Each structure stands twice: as structure tokens, then as C-alpha cells.
Amino acid sequence: MILFDYFNVWLFLSIVKQISGISYNQPKLCANATWNQTAITFANITTVGTQPVGMFINTDNSVYVADQANGRIQVWLNGSTTLTGNYSGGLSVPYSVFVTDNGDVYVDNGNTNYRVDKWGWNSTSSVPAMYMCAQCYSLFVDINDMLYCAMSTYHQVVSKSLDTRLNVWNIVAGTGTAGSTPSTLNQPNGIFVDNNLNLYVADYSNNRIQEFALGQLNGTTIVTGAIILSGPTSVIFDADGYMFITDMKNQRLIGSGPNGFRCIAACSGLYGSSSSQLYNPHVISFDTYGNIFVVDQFNNRVQKFLLLPNSC
């Protein structure tokens, strides 16, 4: 009877996943959710190399980290804490990675090769998915199978259909010139596209998060209240649409909730290498349990902040 129940739960979750087409985690959190301020080091320089920035965690709790120093994507499958394998071959300083719900892995290969590469599920080699002008500081695939790239050095976000018959990408944010107006960006980093196809951009050098409604080239700045951002590099959401941000130059993680924005981890504002500090944090991602992983660039590691079960 227990096996039958577990099978039905697994089947239900599998069907939901197939219907939703969402490969990343958006956990349901309580209003007072807090995280242990002493982080666990999930991976260090031995496995992720020097100055990593890119990461993705899927709904199976598989962790993908862009080891740009060694030209590969390191993989820990299905919640494992032991390195499982990697994607490599022809990669030049991969900056970002995104994995779709069918297991396809998209990797920035724009440093010298000016493209995004794709590894199909269980494939041993890659194929070009999109040709670019520069590195993609962030990659994202939306529910309509549109691939997005944040070209930070071009101050733009572009998108392209994954339909292989359509090879042209379109500008969805930014003019190509650095600026702080509603229509311009300055070194965009992390991007996120919600189910309503609204685009959110961590506008790094403008110290803001911009929201672009579908088809609109003028963005709206997200008001973060008393929290003043400095160099945001990543933006994600939980199940209720609350926003979580890497506030890189302030060396901390920010989260929102019913009571507004607050610091949730590494709140001293000082860089460092202790388990409660970060040094140029970049991508953040949830696992299915609501734990927060963050790529800690200058500490050459990935840190894991555990959700406190009794915080609610």
C-alpha cells in the first residue's frame, strides 16, 4: 500500500511537471521563512574551479555549475552531493547554464565562439542553439520554448525560438547602448521570465530590477523599499511570486514577502570567506525543499543556506 501511494505521488508530480513545462524550483514558503545563517559548502574550487558564476538546479534537485576556468559544466544528479559527471568539449569560459524540463542543457559559449550550445538529453556532444555577439551572462527558456540571453556587454536581452527553422533572435530589452532610462539597461546580468511572459532583469550597473511586460521595450523598476541594491546579479521567484535577489556588491541575498523586502542571508554587508559571508555572490537557486544555493564567485565555491523548518 505504501509503494502504491508513493507511486501515485510520483506519477502526479511527473504529470504536473510535464504540463507545466517548468524545470526550476519555486517552493511554497511561509511569510516568516528564514534560513540558517551558517551555510554549508556544497562545492569548492576542486570541482567548480576559480571564480564560478553560473548555476542551475532542476526539479529533480540536480545541480549544474558552470566551471568557466576549466571549460565545462559540472553536474550533481538527483540531489547527490557527489559529483556525477560533466558536459564539456569546445566550451570557452562558459558563464551560464539552463536546463529544460526534458533534460536539454543550454550553455553559454560566447566568450570566443559567440554562440549558445545545446546538449540533448543523454547526448555526448553539443549542437549550436543560437549564435550571439557576446557572452550570455544569463540564459532562460520560457514556457513557450523561447531561449533568452542577457548580453551584458551589449546592454541587451535577446530571445530566439527553439524551433530550429527560426534562426533569427529578437531584442526584448535594452537598446544596445548603456543607460538608465526605462528603455535602456547597463550591464544586465540575471534574467527570469514568469508564466505570464513578463521578463525580469537584474540591471547590474543601474542597481535595479527591471520588469518588462510581454512585447514592451520600456521597463518598470521594481520598488524594493528600504533595501537599496548595489550590483544585482540574479533574480528568481517562489511559488507565490515573491522575488529573491543576489545583491552582489552588498555581499548579501535579498528576499521579498508579504511585509516587503528584507535581507535573508549574509546580512553583514561585508565580504569574507566564513560560512556566514559571501564574496561577490552571483546566481541563486532554490532546491525543492526551499534551501537556497548561491554561487560564491571570489570564494570559489557554491554555498547552501538551509531553510529552517521551525521558522514558521
PDB file of C-alpha atoms in Angstrom:
ATOM      1  CA  MET A   1       0.000   0.000   0.000  1.00  0.00           C
ATOM      2  CA  ILE A   2       2.866   2.402   0.786  1.00  0.00           C
ATOM      3  CA  LEU A   3       4.535   1.595  -2.512  1.00  0.00           C
ATOM      4  CA  PHE A   4       1.276   2.294  -4.320  1.00  0.00           C
ATOM      5  CA  ASP A   5       0.869   5.649  -2.565  1.00  0.00           C
ATOM      6  CA  TYR A   6       4.431   6.680  -3.371  1.00  0.00           C
ATOM      7  CA  PHE A   7       3.916   5.652  -6.979  1.00  0.00           C
ATOM      8  CA  ASN A   8       0.795   7.806  -7.252  1.00  0.00           C
ATOM      9  CA  VAL A   9       2.592  10.799  -5.737  1.00  0.00           C
ATOM     10  CA  TRP A  10       5.477  10.303  -8.155  1.00  0.00           C
ATOM     11  CA  LEU A  11       3.048   9.956 -11.078  1.00  0.00           C
ATOM     12  CA  PHE A  12       1.153  13.083 -10.050  1.00  0.00           C
ATOM     13  CA  LEU A  13       4.342  15.128  -9.759  1.00  0.00           C
ATOM     14  CA  SER A  14       5.570  13.822 -13.107  1.00  0.00           C
ATOM     15  CA  ILE A  15       2.309  14.802 -14.833  1.00  0.00           C
ATOM     16  CA  VAL A  16       2.341  18.263 -13.248  1.00  0.00           C
ATOM     17  CA  LYS A  17       5.922  18.739 -14.372  1.00  0.00           C
ATOM     18  CA  GLN A  18       5.092  17.711 -17.949  1.00  0.00           C
ATOM     19  CA  ILE A  19       2.077  20.009 -18.079  1.00  0.00           C
ATOM     20  CA  SER A  20       3.820  22.994 -16.567  1.00  0.00           C
ATOM     21  CA  GLY A  21       7.000  22.744 -18.611  1.00  0.00           C
ATOM     22  CA  ILE A  22       8.868  24.331 -15.716  1.00  0.00           C
ATOM     23  CA  SER A  23      12.246  22.844 -14.883  1.00  0.00           C
ATOM     24  CA  TYR A  24      13.302  25.064 -11.961  1.00  0.00           C
ATOM     25  CA  ASN A  25      12.091  25.169  -8.366  1.00  0.00           C
ATOM     26  CA  GLN A  26       9.612  27.696  -6.987  1.00  0.00           C
ATOM     27  CA  PRO A  27       8.926  26.433  -3.462  1.00  0.00           C
ATOM     28  CA  LYS A  28       5.918  27.397  -1.384  1.00  0.00           C
ATOM     29  CA  LEU A  29       7.337  29.404   1.515  1.00  0.00           C
ATOM     30  CA  CYS A  30       5.659  30.793   4.597  1.00  0.00           C
ATOM     31  CA  ALA A  31       5.570  34.530   5.267  1.00  0.00           C
ATOM     32  CA  ASN A  32       8.192  34.255   8.012  1.00  0.00           C
ATOM     33  CA  ALA A  33      10.556  31.870   6.236  1.00  0.00           C
ATOM     34  CA  THR A  34      14.147  32.147   7.421  1.00  0.00           C
ATOM     35  CA  TRP A  35      17.349  30.339   6.527  1.00  0.00           C
ATOM     36  CA  ASN A  36      20.233  29.108   8.644  1.00  0.00           C
ATOM     37  CA  GLN A  37      22.826  31.873   8.505  1.00  0.00           C
ATOM     38  CA  THR A  38      25.658  29.356   8.647  1.00  0.00           C
ATOM     39  CA  ALA A  39      25.904  27.969   5.135  1.00  0.00           C
ATOM     40  CA  ILE A  40      27.105  24.545   4.039  1.00  0.00           C
ATOM     41  CA  THR A  41      29.732  24.458   1.299  1.00  0.00           C
ATOM     42  CA  PHE A  42      28.177  22.306  -1.426  1.00  0.00           C
ATOM     43  CA  ALA A  43      31.123  22.540  -3.849  1.00  0.00           C
ATOM     44  CA  ASN A  44      34.571  24.130  -3.722  1.00  0.00           C
ATOM     45  CA  ILE A  45      37.422  25.070  -6.049  1.00  0.00           C
ATOM     46  CA  THR A  46      38.273  21.407  -6.632  1.00  0.00           C
ATOM     47  CA  THR A  47      35.030  20.818  -8.529  1.00  0.00           C
ATOM     48  CA  VAL A  48      33.874  24.268  -9.684  1.00  0.00           C
ATOM     49  CA  GLY A  49      37.219  25.881 -10.471  1.00  0.00           C
ATOM     50  CA  THR A  50      38.138  29.511  -9.922  1.00  0.00           C
ATOM     51  CA  GLN A  51      35.562  32.298  -9.932  1.00  0.00           C
ATOM     52  CA  PRO A  52      32.423  30.353 -10.966  1.00  0.00           C
ATOM     53  CA  VAL A  53      29.270  32.396 -11.612  1.00  0.00           C
ATOM     54  CA  GLY A  54      26.638  30.241 -13.369  1.00  0.00           C
ATOM     55  CA  MET A  55      24.393  27.550 -11.891  1.00  0.00           C
ATOM     56  CA  PHE A  56      21.055  25.805 -12.421  1.00  0.00           C
ATOM     57  CA  ILE A  57      19.055  23.457 -10.175  1.00  0.00           C
ATOM     58  CA  ASN A  58      16.187  21.495 -11.687  1.00  0.00           C
ATOM     59  CA  THR A  59      13.103  19.939 -10.123  1.00  0.00           C
ATOM     60  CA  ASP A  60      14.977  16.659  -9.578  1.00  0.00           C
ATOM     61  CA  ASN A  61      17.459  18.627  -7.447  1.00  0.00           C
ATOM     62  CA  SER A  62      20.193  18.056  -9.995  1.00  0.00           C
ATOM     63  CA  VAL A  63      22.794  20.822  -9.721  1.00  0.00           C
ATOM     64  CA  TYR A  64      24.615  22.190 -12.773  1.00  0.00           C
ATOM     65  CA  VAL A  65      27.527  24.607 -12.217  1.00  0.00           C
ATOM     66  CA  ALA A  66      29.458  26.432 -14.938  1.00  0.00           C
ATOM     67  CA  ASP A  67      33.149  25.823 -14.249  1.00  0.00           C
ATOM     68  CA  GLN A  68      34.336  28.570 -16.560  1.00  0.00           C
ATOM     69  CA  ALA A  69      38.009  28.198 -15.649  1.00  0.00           C
ATOM     70  CA  ASN A  70      38.057  24.609 -16.940  1.00  0.00           C
ATOM     71  CA  GLY A  71      35.537  24.949 -19.784  1.00  0.00           C
ATOM     72  CA  ARG A  72      32.869  22.566 -18.525  1.00  0.00           C
ATOM     73  CA  ILE A  73      29.527  22.197 -16.764  1.00  0.00           C
ATOM     74  CA  GLN A  74      29.825  20.138 -13.594  1.00  0.00           C
ATOM     75  CA  VAL A  75      26.792  18.023 -12.665  1.00  0.00           C
ATOM     76  CA  TRP A  76      25.452  16.556  -9.427  1.00  0.00           C
ATOM     77  CA  LEU A  77      22.384  14.470 -10.355  1.00  0.00           C
ATOM     78  CA  ASN A  78      19.207  13.955  -8.324  1.00  0.00           C
ATOM     79  CA  GLY A  79      20.277  15.571  -5.080  1.00  0.00           C
ATOM     80  CA  SER A  80      23.648  13.844  -4.914  1.00  0.00           C
ATOM     81  CA  THR A  81      26.463  15.519  -3.003  1.00  0.00           C
ATOM     82  CA  THR A  82      28.992  13.564  -5.070  1.00  0.00           C
ATOM     83  CA  LEU A  83      29.964  14.901  -8.482  1.00  0.00           C
ATOM     84  CA  THR A  84      28.247  12.787 -11.150  1.00  0.00           C
ATOM     85  CA  GLY A  85      29.780  14.000 -14.410  1.00  0.00           C
ATOM     86  CA  ASN A  86      30.142  16.970 -16.708  1.00  0.00           C
ATOM     87  CA  TYR A  87      29.382  18.481 -20.080  1.00  0.00           C
ATOM     88  CA  SER A  88      32.487  19.615 -21.926  1.00  0.00           C
ATOM     89  CA  GLY A  89      34.060  19.859 -25.340  1.00  0.00           C
ATOM     90  CA  GLY A  90      34.519  23.080 -27.268  1.00  0.00           C
ATOM     91  CA  LEU A  91      33.429  25.351 -24.415  1.00  0.00           C
ATOM     92  CA  SER A  92      35.255  28.622 -23.850  1.00  0.00           C
ATOM     93  CA  VAL A  93      34.739  30.192 -20.418  1.00  0.00           C
ATOM     94  CA  PRO A  94      31.064  29.115 -20.028  1.00  0.00           C
ATOM     95  CA  TYR A  95      29.291  31.763 -17.987  1.00  0.00           C
ATOM     96  CA  SER A  96      25.722  30.464 -17.634  1.00  0.00           C
ATOM     97  CA  VAL A  97      23.616  27.320 -17.942  1.00  0.00           C
ATOM     98  CA  PHE A  98      19.899  26.469 -18.181  1.00  0.00           C
ATOM     99  CA  VAL A  99      18.268  23.025 -18.215  1.00  0.00           C
ATOM    100  CA  THR A 100      14.779  22.441 -19.639  1.00  0.00           C
ATOM    101  CA  ASP A 101      12.190  20.020 -18.296  1.00  0.00           C
ATOM    102  CA  ASN A 102      13.053  17.444 -20.973  1.00  0.00           C
ATOM    103  CA  GLY A 103      16.695  17.422 -19.900  1.00  0.00           C
ATOM    104  CA  ASP A 104      18.216  19.577 -22.635  1.00  0.00           C
ATOM    105  CA  VAL A 105      21.188  21.569 -21.345  1.00  0.00           C
ATOM    106  CA  TYR A 106      21.870  25.044 -22.776  1.00  0.00           C
ATOM    107  CA  VAL A 107      25.305  26.529 -22.132  1.00  0.00           C
ATOM    108  CA  ASP A 108      26.811  29.918 -22.848  1.00  0.00           C
ATOM    109  CA  ASN A 109      29.744  29.515 -25.245  1.00  0.00           C
ATOM    110  CA  GLY A 110      30.018  33.135 -26.287  1.00  0.00           C
ATOM    111  CA  ASN A 111      33.423  34.149 -24.983  1.00  0.00           C
ATOM    112  CA  THR A 112      35.256  33.285 -28.213  1.00  0.00           C
ATOM    113  CA  ASN A 113      32.738  31.072 -30.023  1.00  0.00           C
ATOM    114  CA  TYR A 114      29.801  33.540 -29.981  1.00  0.00           C
ATOM    115  CA  ARG A 115      27.031  31.025 -29.523  1.00  0.00           C
ATOM    116  CA  VAL A 116      24.867  29.073 -27.101  1.00  0.00           C
ATOM    117  CA  ASP A 117      25.369  25.314 -27.263  1.00  0.00           C
ATOM    118  CA  LYS A 118      22.812  22.603 -26.527  1.00  0.00           C
ATOM    119  CA  TRP A 119      23.317  19.101 -25.206  1.00  0.00           C
ATOM    120  CA  GLY A 120      20.245  16.955 -25.727  1.00  0.00           C
ATOM    121  CA  TRP A 121      19.122  14.559 -23.036  1.00  0.00           C
ATOM    122  CA  ASN A 122      21.713  11.772 -22.733  1.00  0.00           C
ATOM    123  CA  SER A 123      23.757  13.233 -25.596  1.00  0.00           C
ATOM    124  CA  THR A 124      27.554  13.096 -25.655  1.00  0.00           C
ATOM    125  CA  SER A 125      28.015  16.066 -27.986  1.00  0.00           C
ATOM    126  CA  SER A 126      26.523  19.512 -28.448  1.00  0.00           C
ATOM    127  CA  VAL A 127      24.950  21.450 -31.291  1.00  0.00           C
ATOM    128  CA  PRO A 128      24.657  25.235 -31.692  1.00  0.00           C
ATOM    129  CA  ALA A 129      21.329  26.561 -30.377  1.00  0.00           C
ATOM    130  CA  MET A 130      21.817  30.287 -31.024  1.00  0.00           C
ATOM    131  CA  TYR A 131      24.579  32.466 -32.425  1.00  0.00           C
ATOM    132  CA  MET A 132      25.382  35.571 -30.404  1.00  0.00           C
ATOM    133  CA  CYS A 133      27.528  38.715 -30.448  1.00  0.00           C
ATOM    134  CA  ALA A 134      28.913  38.168 -26.953  1.00  0.00           C
ATOM    135  CA  GLN A 135      28.688  36.063 -23.807  1.00  0.00           C
ATOM    136  CA  CYS A 136      25.316  35.315 -22.251  1.00  0.00           C
ATOM    137  CA  TYR A 137      25.612  36.358 -18.618  1.00  0.00           C
ATOM    138  CA  SER A 138      22.298  34.578 -18.048  1.00  0.00           C
ATOM    139  CA  LEU A 139      20.192  32.086 -20.009  1.00  0.00           C
ATOM    140  CA  PHE A 140      16.497  31.304 -19.650  1.00  0.00           C
ATOM    141  CA  VAL A 141      13.927  29.186 -21.530  1.00  0.00           C
ATOM    142  CA  ASP A 142      10.292  30.218 -21.066  1.00  0.00           C
ATOM    143  CA  ILE A 143       7.114  28.115 -21.216  1.00  0.00           C
ATOM    144  CA  ASN A 144       6.789  28.856 -24.953  1.00  0.00           C
ATOM    145  CA  ASP A 145      10.255  27.468 -25.692  1.00  0.00           C
ATOM    146  CA  MET A 146      11.858  30.848 -26.238  1.00  0.00           C
ATOM    147  CA  LEU A 147      15.558  30.995 -25.357  1.00  0.00           C
ATOM    148  CA  TYR A 148      16.707  34.258 -23.735  1.00  0.00           C
ATOM    149  CA  CYS A 149      20.257  35.581 -23.443  1.00  0.00           C
ATOM    150  CA  ALA A 150      21.456  38.561 -21.402  1.00  0.00           C
ATOM    151  CA  MET A 151      24.274  40.094 -23.449  1.00  0.00           C
ATOM    152  CA  SER A 152      25.722  42.218 -20.680  1.00  0.00           C
ATOM    153  CA  THR A 153      28.438  43.899 -22.729  1.00  0.00           C
ATOM    154  CA  TYR A 154      25.834  44.900 -25.329  1.00  0.00           C
ATOM    155  CA  HIS A 155      23.376  46.100 -22.652  1.00  0.00           C
ATOM    156  CA  GLN A 156      20.584  43.981 -24.170  1.00  0.00           C
ATOM    157  CA  VAL A 157      18.456  40.901 -23.624  1.00  0.00           C
ATOM    158  CA  VAL A 158      17.566  38.934 -26.756  1.00  0.00           C
ATOM    159  CA  SER A 159      15.398  35.888 -27.407  1.00  0.00           C
ATOM    160  CA  LYS A 160      15.023  33.211 -30.067  1.00  0.00           C
ATOM    161  CA  SER A 161      12.535  30.420 -30.644  1.00  0.00           C
ATOM    162  CA  LEU A 162      13.900  26.930 -30.071  1.00  0.00           C
ATOM    163  CA  ASP A 163      12.132  25.952 -33.280  1.00  0.00           C
ATOM    164  CA  THR A 164      15.193  25.109 -35.387  1.00  0.00           C
ATOM    165  CA  ARG A 165      13.552  26.550 -38.515  1.00  0.00           C
ATOM    166  CA  LEU A 166      13.703  30.042 -36.999  1.00  0.00           C
ATOM    167  CA  ASN A 167      17.281  31.288 -36.691  1.00  0.00           C
ATOM    168  CA  VAL A 168      16.756  34.994 -36.000  1.00  0.00           C
ATOM    169  CA  TRP A 169      16.867  36.417 -32.491  1.00  0.00           C
ATOM    170  CA  ASN A 170      14.899  39.459 -31.364  1.00  0.00           C
ATOM    171  CA  ILE A 171      15.716  42.232 -28.918  1.00  0.00           C
ATOM    172  CA  VAL A 172      13.361  42.076 -25.919  1.00  0.00           C
ATOM    173  CA  ALA A 173      15.063  44.618 -23.621  1.00  0.00           C
ATOM    174  CA  GLY A 174      17.731  47.281 -23.997  1.00  0.00           C
ATOM    175  CA  THR A 175      18.828  49.423 -26.928  1.00  0.00           C
ATOM    176  CA  GLY A 176      22.446  48.337 -27.232  1.00  0.00           C
ATOM    177  CA  THR A 177      23.654  51.497 -25.505  1.00  0.00           C
ATOM    178  CA  ALA A 178      24.190  51.711 -21.753  1.00  0.00           C
ATOM    179  CA  GLY A 179      21.645  53.901 -19.997  1.00  0.00           C
ATOM    180  CA  SER A 180      19.325  54.255 -17.028  1.00  0.00           C
ATOM    181  CA  THR A 181      16.060  55.165 -18.780  1.00  0.00           C
ATOM    182  CA  PRO A 182      13.050  52.790 -18.863  1.00  0.00           C
ATOM    183  CA  SER A 183      14.141  51.519 -22.297  1.00  0.00           C
ATOM    184  CA  THR A 184      17.849  51.055 -21.554  1.00  0.00           C
ATOM    185  CA  LEU A 185      19.986  48.731 -19.466  1.00  0.00           C
ATOM    186  CA  ASN A 186      23.528  48.880 -18.153  1.00  0.00           C
ATOM    187  CA  GLN A 187      25.254  45.504 -17.971  1.00  0.00           C
ATOM    188  CA  PRO A 188      22.230  43.228 -17.484  1.00  0.00           C
ATOM    189  CA  ASN A 189      23.020  40.055 -15.576  1.00  0.00           C
ATOM    190  CA  GLY A 190      20.426  37.577 -14.276  1.00  0.00           C
ATOM    191  CA  ILE A 191      17.093  37.178 -16.082  1.00  0.00           C
ATOM    192  CA  PHE A 192      13.817  35.429 -15.259  1.00  0.00           C
ATOM    193  CA  VAL A 193      10.634  35.011 -17.327  1.00  0.00           C
ATOM    194  CA  ASP A 194       7.408  34.192 -15.478  1.00  0.00           C
ATOM    195  CA  ASN A 195       4.418  32.213 -16.762  1.00  0.00           C
ATOM    196  CA  ASN A 196       2.801  35.435 -17.997  1.00  0.00           C
ATOM    197  CA  LEU A 197       5.944  36.016 -20.074  1.00  0.00           C
ATOM    198  CA  ASN A 198       6.994  39.059 -18.097  1.00  0.00           C
ATOM    199  CA  LEU A 199      10.770  39.465 -18.233  1.00  0.00           C
ATOM    200  CA  TYR A 200      12.734  40.443 -15.118  1.00  0.00           C
ATOM    201  CA  VAL A 201      16.289  41.729 -15.460  1.00  0.00           C
ATOM    202  CA  ALA A 202      18.955  42.238 -12.809  1.00  0.00           C
ATOM    203  CA  ASP A 203      20.221  45.530 -14.230  1.00  0.00           C
ATOM    204  CA  TYR A 204      23.646  45.361 -12.629  1.00  0.00           C
ATOM    205  CA  SER A 205      25.191  48.790 -13.154  1.00  0.00           C
ATOM    206  CA  ASN A 206      21.868  50.588 -12.670  1.00  0.00           C
ATOM    207  CA  ASN A 207      21.413  48.896  -9.269  1.00  0.00           C
ATOM    208  CA  ARG A 208      17.833  47.900 -10.027  1.00  0.00           C
ATOM    209  CA  ILE A 209      15.499  45.102 -11.094  1.00  0.00           C
ATOM    210  CA  GLN A 210      13.556  45.914 -14.262  1.00  0.00           C
ATOM    211  CA  GLU A 211      10.281  44.284 -15.306  1.00  0.00           C
ATOM    212  CA  PHE A 212       9.361  44.189 -18.998  1.00  0.00           C
ATOM    213  CA  ALA A 213       5.803  43.148 -19.837  1.00  0.00           C
ATOM    214  CA  LEU A 214       5.381  40.925 -22.881  1.00  0.00           C
ATOM    215  CA  GLY A 215       6.110  42.925 -26.021  1.00  0.00           C
ATOM    216  CA  GLN A 216       7.085  46.078 -24.140  1.00  0.00           C
ATOM    217  CA  LEU A 217      10.541  47.652 -24.501  1.00  0.00           C
ATOM    218  CA  ASN A 218      10.022  50.118 -21.655  1.00  0.00           C
ATOM    219  CA  GLY A 219      10.691  48.564 -18.283  1.00  0.00           C
ATOM    220  CA  THR A 220       9.311  49.277 -14.832  1.00  0.00           C
ATOM    221  CA  THR A 221      11.662  49.413 -11.860  1.00  0.00           C
ATOM    222  CA  ILE A 222      10.723  47.080  -9.008  1.00  0.00           C
ATOM    223  CA  VAL A 223      10.486  49.072  -5.795  1.00  0.00           C
ATOM    224  CA  THR A 224      12.498  47.361  -3.047  1.00  0.00           C
ATOM    225  CA  GLY A 225      11.538  49.689  -0.205  1.00  0.00           C
ATOM    226  CA  ALA A 226      14.237  50.311   2.375  1.00  0.00           C
ATOM    227  CA  ILE A 227      16.526  47.816   0.637  1.00  0.00           C
ATOM    228  CA  ILE A 228      18.965  49.627  -1.663  1.00  0.00           C
ATOM    229  CA  LEU A 229      20.536  47.333  -4.239  1.00  0.00           C
ATOM    230  CA  SER A 230      24.128  47.562  -5.403  1.00  0.00           C
ATOM    231  CA  GLY A 231      25.059  45.454  -8.404  1.00  0.00           C
ATOM    232  CA  PRO A 232      22.257  42.840  -8.508  1.00  0.00           C
ATOM    233  CA  THR A 233      23.276  39.725 -10.432  1.00  0.00           C
ATOM    234  CA  SER A 234      20.391  37.245 -10.093  1.00  0.00           C
ATOM    235  CA  VAL A 235      16.610  37.279  -9.692  1.00  0.00           C
ATOM    236  CA  ILE A 236      14.246  34.353  -9.018  1.00  0.00           C
ATOM    237  CA  PHE A 237      10.737  33.803  -7.584  1.00  0.00           C
ATOM    238  CA  ASP A 238       8.985  31.470  -5.169  1.00  0.00           C
ATOM    239  CA  ALA A 239       5.586  29.822  -5.724  1.00  0.00           C
ATOM    240  CA  ASP A 240       3.692  32.924  -4.586  1.00  0.00           C
ATOM    241  CA  GLY A 241       5.549  35.291  -6.876  1.00  0.00           C
ATOM    242  CA  TYR A 242       7.811  36.744  -4.214  1.00  0.00           C
ATOM    243  CA  MET A 243      11.174  37.884  -5.523  1.00  0.00           C
ATOM    244  CA  PHE A 244      14.647  36.845  -4.388  1.00  0.00           C
ATOM    245  CA  ILE A 245      17.748  38.767  -5.460  1.00  0.00           C
ATOM    246  CA  THR A 246      21.511  38.451  -5.287  1.00  0.00           C
ATOM    247  CA  ASP A 247      22.716  41.866  -4.124  1.00  0.00           C
ATOM    248  CA  MET A 248      26.307  41.304  -5.207  1.00  0.00           C
ATOM    249  CA  LYS A 249      28.177  44.461  -4.215  1.00  0.00           C
ATOM    250  CA  ASN A 250      26.459  44.392  -0.833  1.00  0.00           C
ATOM    251  CA  GLN A 251      27.570  40.744  -0.476  1.00  0.00           C
ATOM    252  CA  ARG A 252      24.100  39.548   0.567  1.00  0.00           C
ATOM    253  CA  LEU A 253      20.890  37.830  -0.514  1.00  0.00           C
ATOM    254  CA  ILE A 254      17.569  39.675  -0.522  1.00  0.00           C
ATOM    255  CA  GLY A 255      14.045  38.239  -0.406  1.00  0.00           C
ATOM    256  CA  SER A 256      10.537  39.646  -0.515  1.00  0.00           C
ATOM    257  CA  GLY A 257       7.323  38.600   1.169  1.00  0.00           C
ATOM    258  CA  PRO A 258       4.013  39.977   2.442  1.00  0.00           C
ATOM    259  CA  ASN A 259       5.942  42.510   4.525  1.00  0.00           C
ATOM    260  CA  GLY A 260       8.228  43.718   1.746  1.00  0.00           C
ATOM    261  CA  PHE A 261      11.918  43.166   1.045  1.00  0.00           C
ATOM    262  CA  ARG A 262      14.464  42.026   3.631  1.00  0.00           C
ATOM    263  CA  CYS A 263      17.948  40.559   3.845  1.00  0.00           C
ATOM    264  CA  ILE A 264      17.789  36.770   4.173  1.00  0.00           C
ATOM    265  CA  ALA A 265      21.448  35.662   4.181  1.00  0.00           C
ATOM    266  CA  ALA A 266      24.948  37.112   4.607  1.00  0.00           C
ATOM    267  CA  CYS A 267      23.445  40.270   6.057  1.00  0.00           C
ATOM    268  CA  SER A 268      26.598  41.861   7.454  1.00  0.00           C
ATOM    269  CA  GLY A 269      27.213  43.564   4.117  1.00  0.00           C
ATOM    270  CA  LEU A 270      30.912  42.698   4.390  1.00  0.00           C
ATOM    271  CA  TYR A 271      32.683  40.310   2.064  1.00  0.00           C
ATOM    272  CA  GLY A 272      34.527  37.366   3.573  1.00  0.00           C
ATOM    273  CA  SER A 273      35.125  33.632   3.436  1.00  0.00           C
ATOM    274  CA  SER A 274      33.408  32.465   6.618  1.00  0.00           C
ATOM    275  CA  SER A 275      30.310  30.265   6.422  1.00  0.00           C
ATOM    276  CA  SER A 276      28.113  33.293   7.103  1.00  0.00           C
ATOM    277  CA  GLN A 277      29.714  35.506   4.452  1.00  0.00           C
ATOM    278  CA  LEU A 278      29.897  35.788   0.677  1.00  0.00           C
ATOM    279  CA  TYR A 279      32.353  37.399  -1.712  1.00  0.00           C
ATOM    280  CA  ASN A 280      30.769  38.553  -4.961  1.00  0.00           C
ATOM    281  CA  PRO A 281      27.740  36.215  -4.972  1.00  0.00           C
ATOM    282  CA  HIS A 282      26.129  35.546  -8.337  1.00  0.00           C
ATOM    283  CA  VAL A 283      23.390  33.082  -9.302  1.00  0.00           C
ATOM    284  CA  ILE A 284      20.942  31.907  -6.647  1.00  0.00           C
ATOM    285  CA  SER A 285      18.596  28.950  -6.998  1.00  0.00           C
ATOM    286  CA  PHE A 286      16.120  27.021  -4.853  1.00  0.00           C
ATOM    287  CA  ASP A 287      16.013  23.278  -4.470  1.00  0.00           C
ATOM    288  CA  THR A 288      12.655  21.558  -3.986  1.00  0.00           C
ATOM    289  CA  TYR A 289      12.896  21.932  -0.201  1.00  0.00           C
ATOM    290  CA  GLY A 290      13.304  25.710  -0.252  1.00  0.00           C
ATOM    291  CA  ASN A 291      17.016  25.645   0.511  1.00  0.00           C
ATOM    292  CA  ILE A 292      18.962  28.387  -1.258  1.00  0.00           C
ATOM    293  CA  PHE A 293      22.114  27.702  -3.252  1.00  0.00           C
ATOM    294  CA  VAL A 294      24.376  30.588  -4.284  1.00  0.00           C
ATOM    295  CA  VAL A 295      27.494  30.712  -6.433  1.00  0.00           C
ATOM    296  CA  ASP A 296      30.103  32.492  -4.304  1.00  0.00           C
ATOM    297  CA  GLN A 297      32.452  33.723  -7.031  1.00  0.00           C
ATOM    298  CA  PHE A 298      35.561  35.025  -5.302  1.00  0.00           C
ATOM    299  CA  ASN A 299      35.422  32.295  -2.650  1.00  0.00           C
ATOM    300  CA  ASN A 300      35.447  29.720  -5.471  1.00  0.00           C
ATOM    301  CA  ARG A 301      32.532  27.757  -4.055  1.00  0.00           C
ATOM    302  CA  VAL A 302      28.798  27.066  -4.049  1.00  0.00           C
ATOM    303  CA  GLN A 303      27.094  27.712  -0.708  1.00  0.00           C
ATOM    304  CA  LYS A 304      23.842  26.196   0.558  1.00  0.00           C
ATOM    305  CA  PHE A 305      21.647  28.012   3.082  1.00  0.00           C
ATOM    306  CA  LEU A 306      19.192  25.600   4.705  1.00  0.00           C
ATOM    307  CA  LEU A 307      15.564  26.637   5.163  1.00  0.00           C
ATOM    308  CA  LEU A 308      14.762  26.475   8.871  1.00  0.00           C
ATOM    309  CA  PRO A 309      11.747  24.151   9.274  1.00  0.00           C
ATOM    310  CA  ASN A 310      10.635  25.785  12.524  1.00  0.00           C
ATOM    311  CA  SER A 311      10.773  29.367  11.213  1.00  0.00           C
ATOM    312  CA  CYS A 312       7.050  29.312  10.504  1.00  0.00           C
TER     313      CYS A 312
END
